[in-house]
Amino acid sequence: MTGLLRTAGAATVPSPCIDVCRIDAATGWCEGCLRTIDEIGAWGALDDRAKRDIWKRLPARRASCHPEQSEGSQGLDRDPSLRSG
């Protein structure tokens, strides 16, 4: 039972990584998940609030790079805590 208590809250906010890991020199964002190298490096140590803050930035980044793609493309809608309604 103790093991369940320790892992119950782990990884509650999923990583936006989609395994397309290349940093765009012009934007400084990963071409797959649109995080900065600092955001990627810090991800494992961030609390859920900080992770959600990063998730909230991603649709605007996607729109500025790829205005033809919707917010939900490329897995950016995977975090259910960011959905409205």
Short mmCIF file of N, CA, C and O in Angstrom, two decimals:
data_model
loop_
_atom_site.label_atom_id
_atom_site.label_comp_id
_atom_site.label_asym_id
_atom_site.label_seq_id
_atom_site.Cartn_x
_atom_site.Cartn_y
_atom_site.Cartn_z
N MET A 1 0.82 -1.20 0.00
CA MET A 1 0.00 0.00 0.00
C MET A 1 0.86 1.27 0.00
O MET A 1 0.52 2.23 -0.64
N THR A 2 1.97 1.24 0.68
CA THR A 2 2.84 2.41 0.70
C THR A 2 3.31 2.77 -0.70
O THR A 2 3.35 3.93 -1.07
N GLY A 3 3.66 1.77 -1.52
CA GLY A 3 4.09 2.02 -2.88
C GLY A 3 3.04 2.74 -3.70
O GLY A 3 3.33 3.59 -4.51
N LEU A 4 1.78 2.41 -3.46
CA LEU A 4 0.70 3.08 -4.18
C LEU A 4 0.60 4.55 -3.80
O LEU A 4 0.35 5.39 -4.64
N LEU A 5 0.83 4.86 -2.56
CA LEU A 5 0.77 6.24 -2.12
C LEU A 5 1.89 7.08 -2.72
O LEU A 5 1.68 8.22 -3.08
N ARG A 6 3.04 6.50 -2.86
CA ARG A 6 4.17 7.23 -3.41
C ARG A 6 4.01 7.51 -4.90
O ARG A 6 4.47 8.51 -5.40
N THR A 7 3.37 6.64 -5.64
CA THR A 7 3.28 6.80 -7.09
C THR A 7 1.96 7.37 -7.56
O THR A 7 1.81 7.68 -8.72
N ALA A 8 1.01 7.54 -6.67
CA ALA A 8 -0.32 7.97 -7.08
C ALA A 8 -0.31 9.32 -7.80
O ALA A 8 -1.04 9.52 -8.75
N GLY A 9 0.52 10.27 -7.38
CA GLY A 9 0.53 11.59 -8.00
C GLY A 9 1.62 11.76 -9.04
O GLY A 9 1.75 12.81 -9.62
N ALA A 10 2.41 10.74 -9.28
CA ALA A 10 3.52 10.86 -10.22
C ALA A 10 3.02 11.02 -11.65
O ALA A 10 2.04 10.41 -12.06
N ALA A 11 3.72 11.85 -12.41
CA ALA A 11 3.47 12.05 -13.83
C ALA A 11 2.02 12.40 -14.13
O ALA A 11 1.42 11.86 -15.04
N THR A 12 1.45 13.31 -13.38
CA THR A 12 0.06 13.69 -13.62
C THR A 12 -0.10 14.60 -14.83
O THR A 12 -1.16 14.62 -15.43
N VAL A 13 0.92 15.34 -15.19
CA VAL A 13 0.88 16.18 -16.38
C VAL A 13 1.83 15.55 -17.40
O VAL A 13 3.03 15.50 -17.17
N PRO A 14 1.30 15.06 -18.52
CA PRO A 14 2.15 14.36 -19.49
C PRO A 14 3.08 15.31 -20.23
O PRO A 14 2.80 16.50 -20.37
N SER A 15 4.16 14.76 -20.69
CA SER A 15 5.09 15.53 -21.52
C SER A 15 4.46 15.77 -22.89
O SER A 15 3.80 14.89 -23.44
N PRO A 16 4.69 16.94 -23.47
CA PRO A 16 4.19 17.19 -24.83
C PRO A 16 5.08 16.59 -25.92
O PRO A 16 4.79 16.75 -27.10
N CYS A 17 6.14 15.90 -25.52
CA CYS A 17 7.07 15.32 -26.50
C CYS A 17 6.35 14.37 -27.45
O CYS A 17 5.56 13.53 -27.02
N ILE A 18 6.63 14.52 -28.75
CA ILE A 18 6.07 13.62 -29.77
C ILE A 18 7.18 12.91 -30.53
O ILE A 18 6.97 12.42 -31.63
N ASP A 19 8.37 12.86 -29.95
CA ASP A 19 9.53 12.17 -30.52
C ASP A 19 9.98 12.75 -31.86
O ASP A 19 10.46 12.02 -32.73
N VAL A 20 9.84 14.04 -32.02
CA VAL A 20 10.42 14.77 -33.13
C VAL A 20 11.30 15.82 -32.48
O VAL A 20 10.86 16.92 -32.18
N CYS A 21 12.53 15.45 -32.21
CA CYS A 21 13.39 16.25 -31.33
C CYS A 21 14.48 16.97 -32.11
O CYS A 21 15.58 16.46 -32.29
N ARG A 22 14.14 18.16 -32.58
CA ARG A 22 15.08 19.04 -33.28
C ARG A 22 14.78 20.47 -32.86
O ARG A 22 13.63 20.89 -32.95
N ILE A 23 15.79 21.19 -32.46
CA ILE A 23 15.59 22.59 -32.08
C ILE A 23 15.71 23.47 -33.32
O ILE A 23 16.70 23.42 -34.06
N ASP A 24 14.69 24.27 -33.56
CA ASP A 24 14.68 25.21 -34.67
C ASP A 24 15.58 26.40 -34.30
O ASP A 24 15.36 27.04 -33.27
N ALA A 25 16.56 26.67 -35.11
CA ALA A 25 17.52 27.73 -34.81
C ALA A 25 16.86 29.12 -34.76
O ALA A 25 17.28 29.98 -33.99
N ALA A 26 15.85 29.32 -35.56
CA ALA A 26 15.20 30.63 -35.63
C ALA A 26 14.35 30.93 -34.40
O ALA A 26 14.33 32.04 -33.90
N THR A 27 13.63 29.91 -33.91
CA THR A 27 12.72 30.14 -32.78
C THR A 27 13.30 29.68 -31.45
O THR A 27 12.88 30.17 -30.40
N GLY A 28 14.20 28.71 -31.48
CA GLY A 28 14.71 28.12 -30.25
C GLY A 28 13.77 27.08 -29.67
O GLY A 28 13.96 26.61 -28.55
N TRP A 29 12.76 26.70 -30.44
CA TRP A 29 11.76 25.73 -29.99
C TRP A 29 12.01 24.39 -30.66
O TRP A 29 12.43 24.33 -31.82
N CYS A 30 11.68 23.32 -29.94
CA CYS A 30 11.73 21.99 -30.54
C CYS A 30 10.69 21.94 -31.66
O CYS A 30 9.56 22.39 -31.49
N GLU A 31 11.06 21.36 -32.78
CA GLU A 31 10.13 21.27 -33.92
C GLU A 31 8.95 20.35 -33.62
O GLU A 31 7.90 20.47 -34.24
N GLY A 32 9.12 19.43 -32.69
CA GLY A 32 8.04 18.50 -32.36
C GLY A 32 7.10 19.03 -31.30
O GLY A 32 5.90 19.16 -31.50
N CYS A 33 7.65 19.37 -30.14
CA CYS A 33 6.80 19.74 -29.00
C CYS A 33 6.74 21.24 -28.74
O CYS A 33 5.95 21.69 -27.91
N LEU A 34 7.57 22.00 -29.40
CA LEU A 34 7.61 23.46 -29.31
C LEU A 34 8.09 23.99 -27.96
O LEU A 34 7.89 25.16 -27.65
N ARG A 35 8.74 23.15 -27.18
CA ARG A 35 9.35 23.64 -25.94
C ARG A 35 10.76 24.12 -26.24
O ARG A 35 11.39 23.71 -27.21
N THR A 36 11.27 25.00 -25.37
CA THR A 36 12.66 25.43 -25.48
C THR A 36 13.54 24.34 -24.90
O THR A 36 13.08 23.45 -24.17
N ILE A 37 14.83 24.42 -25.17
CA ILE A 37 15.75 23.43 -24.63
C ILE A 37 15.75 23.49 -23.10
O ILE A 37 15.85 22.46 -22.42
N ASP A 38 15.60 24.69 -22.54
CA ASP A 38 15.53 24.82 -21.07
C ASP A 38 14.27 24.16 -20.52
O ASP A 38 14.31 23.51 -19.48
N GLU A 39 13.15 24.34 -21.20
CA GLU A 39 11.89 23.71 -20.76
C GLU A 39 11.99 22.19 -20.84
O GLU A 39 11.53 21.48 -19.94
N ILE A 40 12.61 21.70 -21.90
CA ILE A 40 12.78 20.25 -22.06
C ILE A 40 13.67 19.71 -20.95
O ILE A 40 13.36 18.71 -20.31
N GLY A 41 14.79 20.36 -20.71
CA GLY A 41 15.74 19.91 -19.70
C GLY A 41 15.19 19.94 -18.30
O GLY A 41 15.51 19.08 -17.47
N ALA A 42 14.34 20.90 -18.01
CA ALA A 42 13.79 21.05 -16.67
C ALA A 42 12.54 20.21 -16.43
O ALA A 42 12.12 20.05 -15.28
N TRP A 43 11.93 19.67 -17.46
CA TRP A 43 10.62 19.04 -17.37
C TRP A 43 10.49 18.08 -16.19
O TRP A 43 9.53 18.14 -15.43
N GLY A 44 11.42 17.19 -16.02
CA GLY A 44 11.33 16.18 -14.98
C GLY A 44 11.33 16.74 -13.57
O GLY A 44 10.79 16.13 -12.65
N ALA A 45 11.91 17.91 -13.39
CA ALA A 45 11.99 18.52 -12.07
C ALA A 45 10.85 19.52 -11.80
O ALA A 45 10.69 19.98 -10.66
N LEU A 46 10.08 19.85 -12.81
CA LEU A 46 9.01 20.84 -12.66
C LEU A 46 7.82 20.26 -11.92
O LEU A 46 7.49 19.08 -12.07
N ASP A 47 7.13 21.12 -11.16
CA ASP A 47 5.88 20.67 -10.54
C ASP A 47 4.77 20.77 -11.59
O ASP A 47 4.95 21.30 -12.69
N ASP A 48 3.61 20.22 -11.26
CA ASP A 48 2.51 20.16 -12.22
C ASP A 48 2.07 21.55 -12.69
O ASP A 48 1.73 21.74 -13.85
N ARG A 49 2.09 22.51 -11.81
CA ARG A 49 1.68 23.87 -12.19
C ARG A 49 2.61 24.43 -13.28
O ARG A 49 2.15 24.99 -14.27
N ALA A 50 3.90 24.26 -13.09
CA ALA A 50 4.86 24.76 -14.08
C ALA A 50 4.71 24.02 -15.40
O ALA A 50 4.82 24.62 -16.47
N LYS A 51 4.44 22.71 -15.33
CA LYS A 51 4.23 21.94 -16.56
C LYS A 51 2.98 22.42 -17.30
O LYS A 51 2.99 22.58 -18.53
N ARG A 52 1.92 22.69 -16.56
CA ARG A 52 0.70 23.21 -17.19
C ARG A 52 0.94 24.58 -17.80
O ARG A 52 0.40 24.91 -18.87
N ASP A 53 1.76 25.41 -17.14
CA ASP A 53 2.09 26.72 -17.69
C ASP A 53 2.79 26.58 -19.05
O ASP A 53 2.51 27.33 -19.98
N ILE A 54 3.67 25.61 -19.16
CA ILE A 54 4.34 25.36 -20.45
C ILE A 54 3.32 24.88 -21.48
O ILE A 54 3.29 25.38 -22.61
N TRP A 55 2.46 23.93 -21.09
CA TRP A 55 1.42 23.45 -22.01
C TRP A 55 0.58 24.60 -22.55
O TRP A 55 0.20 24.62 -23.72
N LYS A 56 0.27 25.57 -21.70
CA LYS A 56 -0.58 26.69 -22.12
C LYS A 56 0.11 27.57 -23.15
O LYS A 56 -0.57 28.26 -23.93
N ARG A 57 1.42 27.59 -23.20
CA ARG A 57 2.16 28.40 -24.17
C ARG A 57 2.21 27.75 -25.56
O ARG A 57 2.41 28.42 -26.56
N LEU A 58 2.04 26.45 -25.61
CA LEU A 58 2.28 25.72 -26.85
C LEU A 58 1.32 26.04 -27.99
O LEU A 58 1.77 26.17 -29.13
N PRO A 59 0.03 26.20 -27.75
CA PRO A 59 -0.85 26.55 -28.89
C PRO A 59 -0.46 27.86 -29.58
O PRO A 59 -0.51 27.94 -30.81
N ALA A 60 -0.06 28.86 -28.83
CA ALA A 60 0.35 30.13 -29.45
C ALA A 60 1.63 29.94 -30.25
O ALA A 60 1.79 30.53 -31.32
N ARG A 61 2.53 29.14 -29.72
CA ARG A 61 3.76 28.85 -30.47
C ARG A 61 3.43 28.11 -31.76
O ARG A 61 3.97 28.43 -32.82
N ARG A 62 2.56 27.12 -31.67
CA ARG A 62 2.16 26.36 -32.86
C ARG A 62 1.53 27.32 -33.89
O ARG A 62 1.83 27.24 -35.08
N ALA A 63 0.67 28.20 -33.44
CA ALA A 63 0.00 29.13 -34.35
C ALA A 63 1.00 30.06 -35.02
O ALA A 63 0.84 30.40 -36.19
N SER A 64 2.02 30.47 -34.30
CA SER A 64 3.00 31.39 -34.90
C SER A 64 3.91 30.68 -35.89
O SER A 64 4.39 31.29 -36.83
N CYS A 65 4.12 29.38 -35.69
CA CYS A 65 4.97 28.61 -36.61
C CYS A 65 4.19 28.00 -37.76
O CYS A 65 4.67 27.91 -38.88
N HIS A 66 2.98 27.53 -37.44
CA HIS A 66 2.17 26.78 -38.39
C HIS A 66 0.71 27.24 -38.30
O HIS A 66 -0.12 26.51 -37.78
N PRO A 67 0.39 28.41 -38.79
CA PRO A 67 -0.98 28.91 -38.64
C PRO A 67 -2.04 28.02 -39.28
O PRO A 67 -3.19 28.06 -38.90
N GLU A 68 -1.64 27.18 -40.24
CA GLU A 68 -2.60 26.30 -40.91
C GLU A 68 -2.99 25.10 -40.05
O GLU A 68 -3.96 24.43 -40.33
N GLN A 69 -2.23 24.83 -38.98
CA GLN A 69 -2.53 23.68 -38.13
C GLN A 69 -3.37 24.13 -36.94
O GLN A 69 -3.15 25.18 -36.35
N SER A 70 -4.30 23.29 -36.56
CA SER A 70 -5.16 23.62 -35.43
C SER A 70 -4.43 23.36 -34.12
O SER A 70 -3.44 22.67 -34.07
N GLU A 71 -4.97 23.88 -33.04
CA GLU A 71 -4.42 23.72 -31.70
C GLU A 71 -4.29 22.26 -31.31
O GLU A 71 -3.36 21.87 -30.64
N GLY A 72 -5.21 21.43 -31.74
CA GLY A 72 -5.21 20.03 -31.34
C GLY A 72 -4.25 19.15 -32.13
O GLY A 72 -4.06 18.00 -31.79
N SER A 73 -3.63 19.67 -33.16
CA SER A 73 -2.75 18.83 -33.95
C SER A 73 -1.45 18.55 -33.22
O SER A 73 -1.09 19.23 -32.27
N GLN A 74 -0.75 17.53 -33.67
CA GLN A 74 0.54 17.15 -33.12
C GLN A 74 0.47 16.79 -31.64
O GLN A 74 1.45 16.89 -30.92
N GLY A 75 -0.70 16.38 -31.16
CA GLY A 75 -0.80 15.91 -29.78
C GLY A 75 -0.87 17.00 -28.73
O GLY A 75 -0.80 16.71 -27.55
N LEU A 76 -1.02 18.25 -29.13
CA LEU A 76 -1.01 19.33 -28.15
C LEU A 76 -2.28 19.39 -27.31
O LEU A 76 -2.38 20.18 -26.40
N ASP A 77 -3.25 18.53 -27.61
CA ASP A 77 -4.46 18.50 -26.81
C ASP A 77 -4.47 17.29 -25.87
O ASP A 77 -5.48 16.96 -25.29
N ARG A 78 -3.33 16.66 -25.67
CA ARG A 78 -3.28 15.45 -24.86
C ARG A 78 -3.44 15.71 -23.38
O ARG A 78 -3.82 14.80 -22.65
N ASP A 79 -3.15 16.87 -22.89
CA ASP A 79 -3.26 17.12 -21.45
C ASP A 79 -4.69 17.51 -21.12
O ASP A 79 -5.13 18.61 -21.40
N PRO A 80 -5.46 16.60 -20.51
CA PRO A 80 -6.87 16.87 -20.24
C PRO A 80 -7.08 18.01 -19.25
O PRO A 80 -8.13 18.62 -19.23
N SER A 81 -6.08 18.34 -18.46
CA SER A 81 -6.25 19.42 -17.49
C SER A 81 -6.30 20.79 -18.16
O SER A 81 -6.66 21.78 -17.55
N LEU A 82 -5.94 20.85 -19.44
CA LEU A 82 -5.95 22.13 -20.16
C LEU A 82 -7.23 22.35 -20.96
O LEU A 82 -7.44 23.43 -21.48
N ARG A 83 -8.04 21.33 -21.06
CA ARG A 83 -9.27 21.45 -21.85
C ARG A 83 -10.31 22.25 -21.08
O ARG A 83 -10.48 22.09 -19.89
N SER A 84 -11.00 23.10 -21.80
CA SER A 84 -12.06 23.87 -21.15
C SER A 84 -13.36 23.09 -21.20
O SER A 84 -13.59 22.27 -22.07
N GLY A 85 -14.23 23.39 -20.26
CA GLY A 85 -15.55 22.78 -20.26
C GLY A 85 -15.60 21.58 -19.49
O GLY A 85 -15.75 20.63 -19.17
#
